[in-house]
Amino acid sequence: MITFMNNSDSEEEPCNERTSLMSAESPPVPSYQDGQQASEAGEAHAHRKRRTGSSRSPNNATDGDVSDSGVPVRESTLENEEEELTLKYGAKHVIMLFVPVTLCMIVVVATIKSVRFYTEKNGQLIYTPFSEDTPSVGQRLLNSVLNTIIMISVIVVMTVFLVLLYKYRCYKFIHGWLILSSLMLLFLFTYIYLGEVLKTYNVAMDYPTLFLVIWNFGAVGMICIHWKGPLQLQQAYLIMISALMALVFIKYLPEWSAWVILGAISIYDLMAVLCPKGPLRMLVETAQERNEPIFPALIYSSAMIWAVGMAKPETAARGPSQQMWDTAEDRGEDHRSPSHTNSQISERRSPVPTRPITSFEELEEEERGVKLGLGDFIFYSVLVGKAAATASGDWNTTLACFVAILIGLCLTLLLLAVFKKALPALPISITFGLVFYFSTDNLVRPFMDTLASHQLYI
Amino acid sequence: AFFWLVSLLLSSLIWFIAVKASDPQDEPLQKGLLIFGVMFSVLLQEVFRFLYYKLLRKAIEGLVALSEDGCSPISIQQMAYVAGVGFGLMSGAFSMINLLADALGPGTVGIHGDSQLYFLTSAFMTMVLIFLHTFWGILFFHGCEHRHWWEITAVVVMHLAVSGSTFCNPLYVGSLVPSYLLMATAAAWAYLLSGGSAQNLRRFLLCK
């Protein structure tokens, strides 16, 4: 087994993105490399004006046209309705995020519980050089704090580096970096994972088949994530790479360091997204200024497409998804940079019918999606996976952490709907998760065990 | 579910403190503490159900204020049902999941002289509790809505009774039978409160 990962690309994965609630004003946009940019920018402007109007669109396509005249009087009422719509469909967004987060956690927990490999201690990452095998508690605590400091500073450096690259428009570099790291994830880690799973279930597989399977999996994954692909396939791949990354973390981070790192990273997240000089905030603002979406590759987006008054359903359906994946070019995968938490409740218009609407048959397709950073997925799964791996109360603790994280996510999304700007997704969920983990493991478990042994029910 | 979890947390905290503060060798005291823990937990669960009701009330008011036609997209009865189901699922999951995990592994039930029906009765008890939580949710919320304090006290008393009946275990007839009877009562009551009637039931069963 690899004890020290020398390749810095490997683990630092696409971690860390937090959800940020982007202001609804931010136009969702065009790929910076496309020639479509001009038209889409124009569309984006028109779109902005209509935004308030079109927010009612699922029901009233006609309003879209009428409100275009930008009557300010209507703005306030429209804003209200838009708010209501945000809340109403906010519930849908919550569900849309629950499903992938749950899936990721299920994959991680299932793997942890069945495959022994991920719970064996076989060395540590180069980023956590201090070992925890020390005799005294104080020493162990000190080591874990030092490990955390090193890890967090690596993350900070990477984030700042990424922000600088983004600011100075070194898109090719970011792009290359991303491709390299996702290559590593999709091929190497999948190979290791598959190997361990096969070992656990004692299934034989010959090398040619293995090669074929992994090659196909990896190639399709690269295409889906960095270029175009069906939305669901892309989501599935993102979930899988988050799970793989989380498994790597669970295996290679020593016990106490993992918990301290989780705590520290949620604090860092809070600061990086909310402080005026925080790197993530600067990233978000720069992207907003340039009217570009922020690194879609590191973000899980769950776009819902509502087609209203479809004139050309075919192209309409393809339009938004193209737009979404066109932005694949400026995907930056940041190694360990707790980047941008982007969850925009963004509205996108299909680029296809840009002509002013005379009839309400105009293709108004709106996509409303919520975006959650992959780093969030990873750290949620790390928390739940660690709970599954190390808690002696087994499933109760895991279940409690799972519920806590989901409720934290709900609350974050609620705040998102209220504040309408980029928000970090980690702090609330991780805090709840940590509190519930420690309290369930130490307090609830003896209680439930005693109850179960007497078969008492509460 | 989250609220149930928090109530469980607090009640186990209290129990834990009590246990640590007392003599571990004293058997009857431990048993007494356990009973106290159970009762306290039940009361705390009901308190949290009430708190959850308050929260949902506020949420409904917010939704009504924001909605177009003055009524919220989800009614208080639906919320009561969902709250009850959430409570029930969480309590059921916590009761059963370790059992199920152990059931997957090797072993003999009741080898040390305990009842051999352990898994079976646990399953039935969990099921009845989940149903009961659902019905209690409806009854409780209805009581809070219409200020029928007797409904609320009835729910609390029923919960205490069901938990108390489990003290008879392993004399399962003492715990399962009353619980199922109480469940039938609660089911009928909740059904009537939700607007059902014998006629509706007959029509439903005869597929009219």
XYZ file of C-alpha atoms in Angstrom:
666
model
C 0.000 0.000 0.000
C 1.111 3.433 -0.649
C 2.218 5.018 2.511
C 3.038 8.433 1.370
C 1.323 9.907 -1.543
C 4.033 11.865 -3.214
C 1.932 13.056 -5.937
C 0.456 16.215 -4.710
C -2.192 16.041 -7.299
C -3.685 12.960 -5.973
C -5.363 13.694 -2.803
C -5.952 17.130 -3.040
C -8.838 16.800 -4.752
C -11.554 18.798 -5.879
C -12.497 19.193 -2.385
C -13.907 22.001 -0.962
C -16.422 23.949 -2.428
C -18.973 25.254 -0.340
C -22.361 26.195 -1.154
C -22.774 29.695 -1.741
C -25.943 31.286 -2.369
C -25.373 33.596 -5.188
C -27.490 36.580 -5.515
C -30.287 35.926 -7.827
C -29.048 38.776 -9.910
C -26.099 36.932 -11.129
C -26.682 35.805 -14.623
C -25.982 32.259 -15.216
C -23.880 32.115 -17.957
C -22.227 31.467 -21.080
C -19.004 29.779 -21.488
C -16.302 32.264 -21.798
C -14.834 30.455 -24.660
C -17.808 30.174 -26.792
C -18.534 32.432 -29.589
C -21.979 32.516 -28.227
C -20.756 34.705 -25.535
C -21.893 37.943 -27.023
C -25.364 36.840 -27.721
C -25.645 35.171 -24.442
C -24.387 38.180 -22.626
C -27.014 40.192 -24.310
C -29.489 37.599 -23.448
C -28.295 37.624 -19.938
C -29.020 41.295 -19.672
C -32.426 40.937 -21.119
C -32.802 38.022 -18.888
C -31.949 40.007 -15.849
C -34.670 42.454 -16.472
C -37.096 39.781 -17.006
C -35.934 37.788 -14.169
C -38.536 39.012 -11.847
C -41.181 38.482 -14.386
C -40.066 35.143 -15.496
C -39.862 33.849 -12.016
C -43.556 33.270 -12.185
C -43.191 31.541 -15.390
C -44.098 28.036 -14.640
C -47.637 29.143 -14.587
C -47.812 32.292 -16.494
C -45.909 32.364 -19.629
C -47.668 35.473 -20.730
C -46.370 37.461 -17.871
C -42.943 36.963 -19.219
C -43.706 39.148 -22.127
C -45.688 41.696 -20.375
C -43.331 42.288 -17.546
C -40.604 42.943 -19.976
C -41.585 46.500 -20.114
C -39.860 46.707 -16.797
C -42.572 48.486 -14.995
C -41.104 49.244 -11.627
C -44.444 49.162 -9.958
C -44.774 45.562 -10.705
C -41.305 44.896 -9.440
C -42.255 44.829 -5.825
C -45.181 42.515 -6.255
C -43.147 40.394 -8.522
C -40.409 40.290 -5.998
C -42.811 39.040 -3.438
C -44.051 36.376 -5.679
C -40.559 35.518 -6.567
C -39.772 35.114 -2.936
C -42.705 32.883 -2.472
C -41.663 30.924 -5.444
C -38.210 30.677 -4.056
C -39.573 29.250 -0.881
C -41.989 26.980 -2.614
C -39.473 25.598 -4.942
C -36.932 25.869 -2.213
C -38.394 22.675 -0.883
C -37.714 21.065 -4.234
C -34.151 22.275 -4.101
C -33.723 20.800 -0.695
C -34.883 17.457 -1.959
C -32.696 17.803 -5.004
C -29.719 18.164 -2.762
C -30.780 15.568 -0.229
C -30.723 12.807 -2.762
C -27.126 13.164 -3.935
C -25.795 13.842 -0.449
C -27.609 10.768 0.822
C -26.356 8.660 -2.064
C -22.799 9.729 -1.481
C -23.053 8.923 2.200
C -24.661 5.576 1.506
C -21.843 4.625 -0.840
C -19.234 5.664 1.686
C -20.898 3.936 4.628
C -21.538 0.765 2.654
C -17.928 0.630 1.592
C -16.616 1.312 5.051
C -18.781 -1.350 6.573
C -17.918 -4.022 4.098
C -14.456 -3.405 2.740
C -11.863 -3.818 5.461
C -9.233 -1.937 3.531
C -10.570 1.484 4.257
C -10.481 1.058 7.988
C -6.968 -0.327 8.179
C -4.295 2.093 9.098
C -1.638 1.955 6.466
C 0.292 5.094 6.748
C -0.589 8.685 6.560
C -0.759 11.422 4.037
C 2.166 13.660 3.567
C -0.013 16.472 4.780
C -0.452 15.034 8.219
C 3.086 14.161 9.134
C 2.617 13.868 12.851
C 1.708 10.444 13.979
C -0.912 9.794 16.581
C 0.675 6.738 18.061
C 2.034 8.632 20.990
C 1.808 7.404 24.538
C 0.306 10.428 26.150
C -3.001 12.100 25.488
C -1.512 15.561 25.483
C 1.045 14.624 22.892
C -1.616 13.089 20.720
C -3.744 16.173 20.960
C -0.816 18.358 20.099
C 0.032 16.217 17.094
C -3.471 16.334 15.788
C -3.633 20.080 16.162
C -0.343 20.412 14.303
C -1.609 18.129 11.574
C -4.670 20.266 11.266
C -2.678 23.433 11.016
C -0.574 21.978 8.244
C -3.584 20.705 6.358
C -5.489 23.922 6.630
C -2.535 25.984 5.546
C -2.094 23.756 2.525
C -5.724 24.339 1.708
C -5.426 28.072 2.174
C -2.366 28.244 -0.029
C -4.049 26.237 -2.732
C -7.152 28.365 -2.585
C -5.246 31.589 -2.796
C -3.229 30.163 -5.661
C -6.398 29.236 -7.470
C -7.938 32.626 -6.902
C -4.822 34.297 -8.238
C -4.828 32.090 -11.282
C -8.441 32.871 -11.850
C -7.921 36.565 -11.397
C -5.104 36.674 -13.872
C -7.056 34.561 -16.281
C -4.714 31.614 -16.443
C -7.583 29.456 -17.467
C -5.495 26.963 -19.317
C -3.433 26.227 -16.265
C -6.503 25.723 -14.113
C -8.054 23.624 -16.746
C -4.994 21.437 -17.060
C -4.697 21.084 -13.312
C -8.293 20.006 -13.088
C -7.988 17.499 -15.834
C -4.931 15.999 -14.257
C -6.512 15.596 -10.880
C -9.740 14.175 -12.186
C -7.729 11.764 -14.307
C -5.973 10.595 -11.220
C -9.219 10.219 -9.353
C -11.088 8.493 -12.055
C -8.439 6.010 -12.945
C -6.110 5.356 -10.073
C -8.530 5.571 -7.197
C -11.179 3.658 -9.019
C -8.670 0.940 -9.746
C -7.738 0.687 -6.093
C -11.355 0.773 -5.003
C -12.403 -1.878 -7.446
C -9.466 -4.014 -6.439
C -10.391 -3.848 -2.788
C -14.056 -4.537 -3.378
C -13.216 -7.548 -5.495
C -10.862 -8.764 -2.814
C -13.502 -8.439 -0.143
C -16.050 -10.427 -2.035
C -13.512 -12.864 -3.343
C -14.466 -12.319 -6.927
C -11.878 -13.042 -9.557
C -11.390 -10.695 -12.427
C -8.799 -10.900 -15.130
C -6.699 -7.964 -16.138
C -8.142 -7.412 -19.628
C -11.648 -7.118 -18.261
C -10.426 -4.869 -15.510
C -8.640 -2.690 -17.987
C -11.698 -2.459 -20.161
C -13.991 -1.597 -17.307
C -11.749 1.017 -15.817
C -10.893 2.539 -19.138
C -14.530 2.927 -20.046
C -15.489 4.233 -16.663
C -12.678 6.752 -16.605
C -13.054 7.944 -20.175
C -16.781 8.477 -19.911
C -16.233 10.185 -16.598
C -13.708 12.619 -18.021
C -16.030 13.493 -20.847
C -19.043 13.881 -18.631
C -17.376 16.024 -16.088
C -15.288 18.248 -18.260
C -17.248 18.456 -21.390
C -20.798 17.575 -22.162
C -22.923 14.801 -20.973
C -26.331 13.870 -19.677
C -27.066 15.646 -16.458
C -27.741 12.546 -14.457
C -24.613 10.806 -15.596
C -22.572 13.809 -14.677
C -24.202 13.955 -11.277
C -23.525 10.269 -10.773
C -19.878 10.704 -11.625
C -19.526 13.652 -9.297
C -21.079 11.661 -6.498
C -18.725 8.790 -7.169
C -15.594 10.867 -7.168
C -16.701 12.603 -3.988
C -17.222 9.244 -2.374
C -13.806 8.027 -3.528
C -12.140 11.123 -2.195
C -13.958 10.836 1.107
C -12.844 7.218 1.395
C -9.256 8.250 0.849
C -9.572 10.823 3.583
C -11.132 8.374 5.956
C -8.371 5.904 5.372
C -5.435 8.179 5.573
C -6.348 10.731 8.166
C -5.521 9.690 11.696
C -8.356 9.613 14.198
C -8.207 12.766 16.173
C -6.739 14.756 13.317
C -9.775 13.958 11.254
C -12.167 15.413 13.772
C -10.072 18.488 14.395
C -9.657 18.993 10.668
C -13.395 18.779 10.161
C -13.952 21.415 12.791
C -11.200 23.658 11.521
C -12.308 23.437 7.949
C -15.813 24.519 8.723
C -14.454 27.546 10.540
C -12.178 28.257 7.619
C -15.080 27.881 5.260
C -17.108 30.349 7.238
C -14.334 32.883 7.096
C -13.337 32.304 3.521
C -16.807 32.820 2.196
C -18.089 35.556 4.412
C -15.119 37.793 5.166
C -14.649 40.584 2.671
C -11.101 39.575 1.954
C -11.760 35.883 1.987
C -10.428 34.049 -1.043
C -13.668 32.324 -1.814
C -15.621 35.490 -1.650
C -13.178 37.165 -3.964
C -13.501 34.266 -6.327
C -17.243 34.535 -6.321
C -17.174 38.250 -6.852
C -14.649 38.061 -9.660
C -16.746 35.477 -11.374
C -19.779 37.628 -10.976
C -18.043 40.636 -12.416
C -17.020 38.676 -15.408
C -20.412 37.095 -15.734
C -18.992 33.673 -15.670
C -20.114 30.688 -13.722
C -17.682 29.629 -11.129
C -15.794 26.478 -11.917
C -18.674 24.234 -12.683
C -16.438 21.234 -12.588
C -16.065 21.408 -8.870
C -19.697 21.958 -8.302
C -22.576 19.637 -8.195
C -25.514 21.230 -9.797
C -28.974 19.945 -9.848
C -30.695 21.814 -12.543
C -34.344 21.482 -13.061
C -35.621 22.417 -16.394
C -39.035 23.904 -16.698
C -40.155 24.428 -20.145
C -42.821 26.950 -20.477
C -44.594 27.536 -23.682
C -42.374 25.419 -25.749
C -42.061 26.329 -29.320
C -39.227 24.036 -30.019
C -39.110 21.468 -27.334
C -36.232 19.578 -28.815
C -33.736 22.357 -29.014
C -35.083 23.887 -25.900
C -34.355 20.834 -23.897
C -30.890 20.659 -25.222
C -30.267 24.313 -24.914
C -29.859 24.710 -21.214
C -27.965 21.547 -20.793
C -25.569 22.661 -23.421
C -25.206 25.921 -21.751
C -24.505 24.231 -18.516
C -21.895 21.974 -19.846
C -20.418 24.481 -22.165
C -19.107 26.131 -19.170
C -17.009 23.103 -18.718
C -14.140 24.987 -20.149
C -13.595 27.138 -17.197
C -13.903 24.443 -14.746
C -11.251 24.752 -12.287
C -10.554 21.968 -10.062
C -8.875 23.218 -7.167
C -6.737 21.058 -5.146
C -7.958 21.342 -1.791
C -9.059 24.762 -2.079
C -12.103 25.220 -0.195
C -13.445 26.998 -2.965
C -16.427 28.469 -4.040
C -19.508 27.443 -2.648
C -21.762 28.148 -5.262
C -25.215 27.446 -4.914
C -27.025 29.712 -7.085
C -30.619 29.675 -7.412
C -29.960 30.702 -10.878
C -32.221 31.125 -13.707
C -31.039 30.351 -17.082
C -32.548 31.050 -20.263
C -32.095 28.930 -23.200
C -29.885 30.589 -25.736
C -32.006 29.463 -28.560
C -34.841 31.886 -28.800
C -33.456 35.237 -28.092
C -35.800 37.225 -30.160
C -38.116 39.424 -28.249
C -41.205 37.691 -27.361
C -44.173 38.517 -29.226
C -46.044 35.399 -28.601
C -45.924 33.447 -25.486
C -44.887 30.542 -27.398
C -41.467 31.688 -26.991
C -39.279 29.207 -25.506
C -38.968 30.091 -21.984
C -36.993 27.499 -20.427
C -35.850 28.134 -17.059
C -33.491 26.160 -15.153
C -33.495 26.531 -11.545
C -30.816 24.667 -9.910
C -29.026 24.671 -6.686
C -25.341 24.130 -6.718
C -23.401 22.528 -3.965
C -19.658 22.304 -3.958
C -18.047 18.911 -4.185
C -15.938 19.652 -1.154
C -19.103 19.751 0.868
C -20.072 16.320 -0.338
C -16.656 15.084 0.543
C -16.574 16.419 4.046
C -20.094 15.358 4.859
C -19.240 11.881 3.730
C -16.004 11.937 5.691
C -17.930 12.741 8.819
C -20.511 10.047 8.326
C -17.927 7.545 7.179
C -15.740 8.168 10.186
C -18.786 7.786 12.384
C -19.503 4.459 10.743
C -15.918 3.338 10.972
C -14.987 4.286 14.450
C -18.105 4.551 16.506
C -18.667 1.660 18.784
C -22.371 2.291 18.795
C -22.356 1.457 15.168
C -25.468 2.280 13.324
C -27.125 4.574 15.794
C -24.283 7.013 15.652
C -24.097 6.865 11.894
C -27.810 7.460 11.615
C -27.698 10.345 14.057
C -24.855 12.023 12.164
C -26.672 11.505 8.907
C -29.828 13.171 10.174
C -27.822 15.975 11.734
C -26.009 16.712 8.491
C -29.199 16.721 6.484
C -30.879 19.078 8.893
C -27.820 21.328 8.742
C -28.098 21.311 4.975
C -31.760 22.242 5.235
C -30.980 25.135 7.487
C -28.235 26.312 5.203
C -30.570 26.242 2.246
C -33.113 28.166 4.241
C -30.552 30.804 5.025
C -29.665 30.774 1.386
C -33.217 31.575 0.442
C -33.277 34.350 2.980
C -29.940 35.984 2.333
C -29.534 35.322 -1.343
C -25.805 35.431 -1.418
C -22.974 32.976 -1.313
C -23.053 30.998 1.876
C -20.764 28.345 3.257
C -22.438 24.973 3.484
C -20.037 23.333 5.845
C -20.294 25.095 9.188
C -23.835 24.353 10.265
C -23.911 20.786 9.045
C -20.497 19.877 10.341
C -21.209 21.448 13.712
C -24.421 19.515 14.047
C -22.712 16.389 12.814
C -19.837 16.671 15.257
C -22.101 17.464 18.189
C -24.336 14.552 17.409
C -21.473 12.198 16.794
C -19.786 12.802 20.096
C -22.943 12.986 22.108
C -24.505 9.934 20.524
C -21.396 7.906 20.874
C -20.865 8.735 24.498
C -24.287 9.460 25.897
C -26.959 7.854 23.838
C -25.232 4.601 23.167
C -25.053 3.307 26.731
C -28.650 4.380 27.245
C -29.915 2.608 24.150
C -27.840 -0.464 24.864
C -29.260 -0.776 28.335
C -32.757 -0.244 27.038
C -32.270 -2.840 24.348
C -30.914 -5.403 26.746
C -34.012 -5.075 28.890
C -36.174 -4.686 25.841
C -37.649 -1.456 27.049
C -39.035 1.006 24.633
C -39.218 4.721 24.868
C -36.898 13.099 13.176
C -34.365 15.662 14.186
C -36.462 16.814 17.071
C -36.909 13.284 18.306
C -33.197 12.843 18.113
C -32.552 15.938 20.147
C -35.002 14.804 22.788
C -33.288 11.442 22.902
C -29.973 13.173 23.303
C -31.123 15.267 26.205
C -32.830 12.421 27.982
C -29.829 10.165 27.641
C -27.678 12.976 28.924
C -29.786 13.136 32.048
C -29.755 9.388 32.456
C -26.032 9.209 31.917
C -25.370 11.832 34.531
C -27.649 10.049 36.925
C -25.932 6.764 36.342
C -22.486 8.151 36.707
C -23.472 9.867 39.875
C -24.837 6.740 41.421
C -23.472 3.471 42.571
C -23.045 1.047 39.680
C -23.257 -1.988 41.907
C -26.666 -1.295 43.251
C -28.997 -3.310 41.053
C -32.409 -2.054 42.089
C -31.117 1.480 41.995
C -29.911 0.972 38.468
C -33.222 -0.482 37.501
C -34.964 2.409 39.175
C -32.752 4.851 37.368
C -33.522 3.148 34.125
C -37.216 3.432 34.724
C -36.784 7.030 35.627
C -34.758 7.505 32.471
C -37.464 5.968 30.352
C -40.245 8.036 31.822
C -38.235 11.187 31.586
C -37.418 10.409 28.005
C -41.070 9.927 27.169
C -41.974 13.242 28.713
C -39.146 14.943 26.906
C -40.270 13.468 23.613
C -43.710 14.911 24.118
C -42.222 18.270 25.007
C -40.274 18.211 21.787
C -43.337 17.249 19.866
C -44.955 20.334 21.258
C -41.971 22.482 20.341
C -42.061 21.071 16.864
C -45.728 21.947 16.678
C -44.900 25.521 17.583
C -42.226 25.662 14.915
C -44.545 24.309 12.268
C -47.214 26.780 13.254
C -44.820 29.615 12.633
C -43.794 28.081 9.338
C -47.390 27.784 8.216
C -48.055 31.379 9.057
C -45.064 32.348 6.989
C -46.185 30.247 4.070
C -49.704 31.622 4.217
C -48.421 35.152 4.246
C -46.343 34.515 1.196
C -48.738 32.504 -0.831
C -50.816 33.833 -3.627
C -54.199 32.683 -2.603
C -54.002 32.921 1.112
C -53.696 29.306 1.978
C -50.574 27.373 2.522
C -49.561 24.586 0.203
C -49.503 22.138 3.031
C -52.123 21.850 5.702
C -51.537 21.433 9.388
C -52.986 17.938 9.261
C -50.465 16.903 6.695
C -47.745 18.392 8.795
C -49.049 16.536 11.810
C -48.927 13.315 9.878
C -45.435 13.975 8.637
C -44.241 14.957 12.099
C -45.680 11.786 13.531
C -44.095 9.672 10.843
C -40.768 11.399 11.385
C -40.856 10.742 15.092
C -41.919 7.178 14.551
C -39.307 6.419 11.943
C -36.515 7.836 14.004
C -37.563 6.007 17.129
C -38.059 2.811 15.167
C -34.730 3.137 13.435
C -32.911 3.703 16.661
C -34.620 0.772 18.296
C -34.153 -1.683 15.517
C -31.095 -0.937 13.554
C -28.503 -2.400 15.842
C -30.676 -5.433 16.256
C -30.887 -5.880 12.543
C -27.157 -5.483 12.150
C -26.579 -8.137 14.768
C -29.202 -10.357 13.227
C -27.105 -10.522 10.086
C -24.291 -12.110 11.969
C -23.962 -15.523 13.515
C -25.591 -16.337 16.798
C -28.346 -18.089 18.646
C -31.270 -16.211 20.009
C -31.884 -16.633 23.684
C -29.036 -18.971 24.364
C -28.526 -17.641 27.825
C -32.056 -18.293 28.898
C -33.654 -15.188 27.489
C -36.676 -15.402 25.352
C -36.247 -16.931 21.953
C -38.758 -14.600 20.504
C -36.559 -11.610 21.083
C -36.208 -10.529 17.493
C -39.792 -11.179 16.657
C -41.210 -9.292 19.565
C -38.799 -6.452 19.064
C -39.981 -6.174 15.497
C -43.623 -6.104 16.487
C -43.021 -3.662 19.278
C -41.124 -1.338 17.001
C -43.860 -1.512 14.433
C -46.538 -0.691 16.922
C -44.495 2.199 18.233
C -44.017 3.660 14.786
C -47.731 3.527 14.113
C -48.462 4.959 17.494
C -46.123 7.874 16.959
C -47.864 8.658 13.702
C -51.288 8.632 15.304
C -50.097 10.531 18.322
C -48.701 13.162 16.010
C -52.117 13.693 14.477
C -53.898 13.678 17.824
C -51.391 15.948 19.436
C -51.432 18.548 16.724
C -55.177 18.455 16.578
C -55.312 19.008 20.295
C -52.927 21.916 20.077
C -54.838 23.457 17.196
C -58.195 23.357 18.887
C -56.899 23.726 22.395
C -58.305 20.416 23.523
C -55.972 19.865 26.374
C -57.510 16.533 27.108
C -56.295 15.230 23.781
C -52.780 16.248 24.570
C -52.843 14.680 27.991
C -54.356 11.555 26.489
C -51.406 11.288 24.110
C -48.899 11.744 26.898
C -50.654 9.236 29.102
C -50.823 6.721 26.269
C -47.155 7.103 25.561
C -46.292 6.614 29.199
C -48.556 3.600 29.329
C -46.963 1.982 26.298
C -43.463 2.565 27.561
C -44.475 1.381 30.951
C -45.977 -1.763 29.536
C -42.624 -2.670 28.074
C -41.390 -3.078 31.585
C -43.310 -6.330 31.584
C -40.951 -7.729 28.988
C -40.151 -10.595 28.561
C -43.710 -11.278 29.564
C -44.718 -10.247 26.120
C -48.408 -10.566 26.573
C -48.200 -7.730 29.035
C -46.602 -5.360 26.619
C -47.631 -6.282 23.126
C -51.321 -6.790 23.687
C -52.025 -3.495 25.459
C -49.882 -1.674 22.955
C -51.808 -3.041 20.027
C -55.089 -2.239 21.708
C -53.932 1.287 22.332
C -52.810 1.521 18.751
C -56.213 0.486 17.484
C -57.812 3.112 19.705
C -55.425 5.801 18.601
C -55.884 4.820 14.976
C -59.638 5.088 15.178
C -59.436 8.372 17.014
C -56.979 9.890 14.570
C -59.063 8.665 11.670
C -62.159 10.309 13.065
C -60.285 13.513 13.747
C -58.963 13.621 10.215
C -62.453 13.644 8.879
C -63.012 10.026 8.276
C -66.160 8.243 9.212
C -67.580 4.779 9.208
C -69.285 5.579 5.926
C -66.080 6.617 4.251
C -64.471 3.474 5.439
C -67.219 1.288 4.126
C -67.177 3.026 0.811
C -63.454 2.634 0.584
C -63.543 -1.032 1.431
C -66.291 -1.755 -1.013
C -64.508 0.261 -3.653
C -67.411 2.505 -4.483
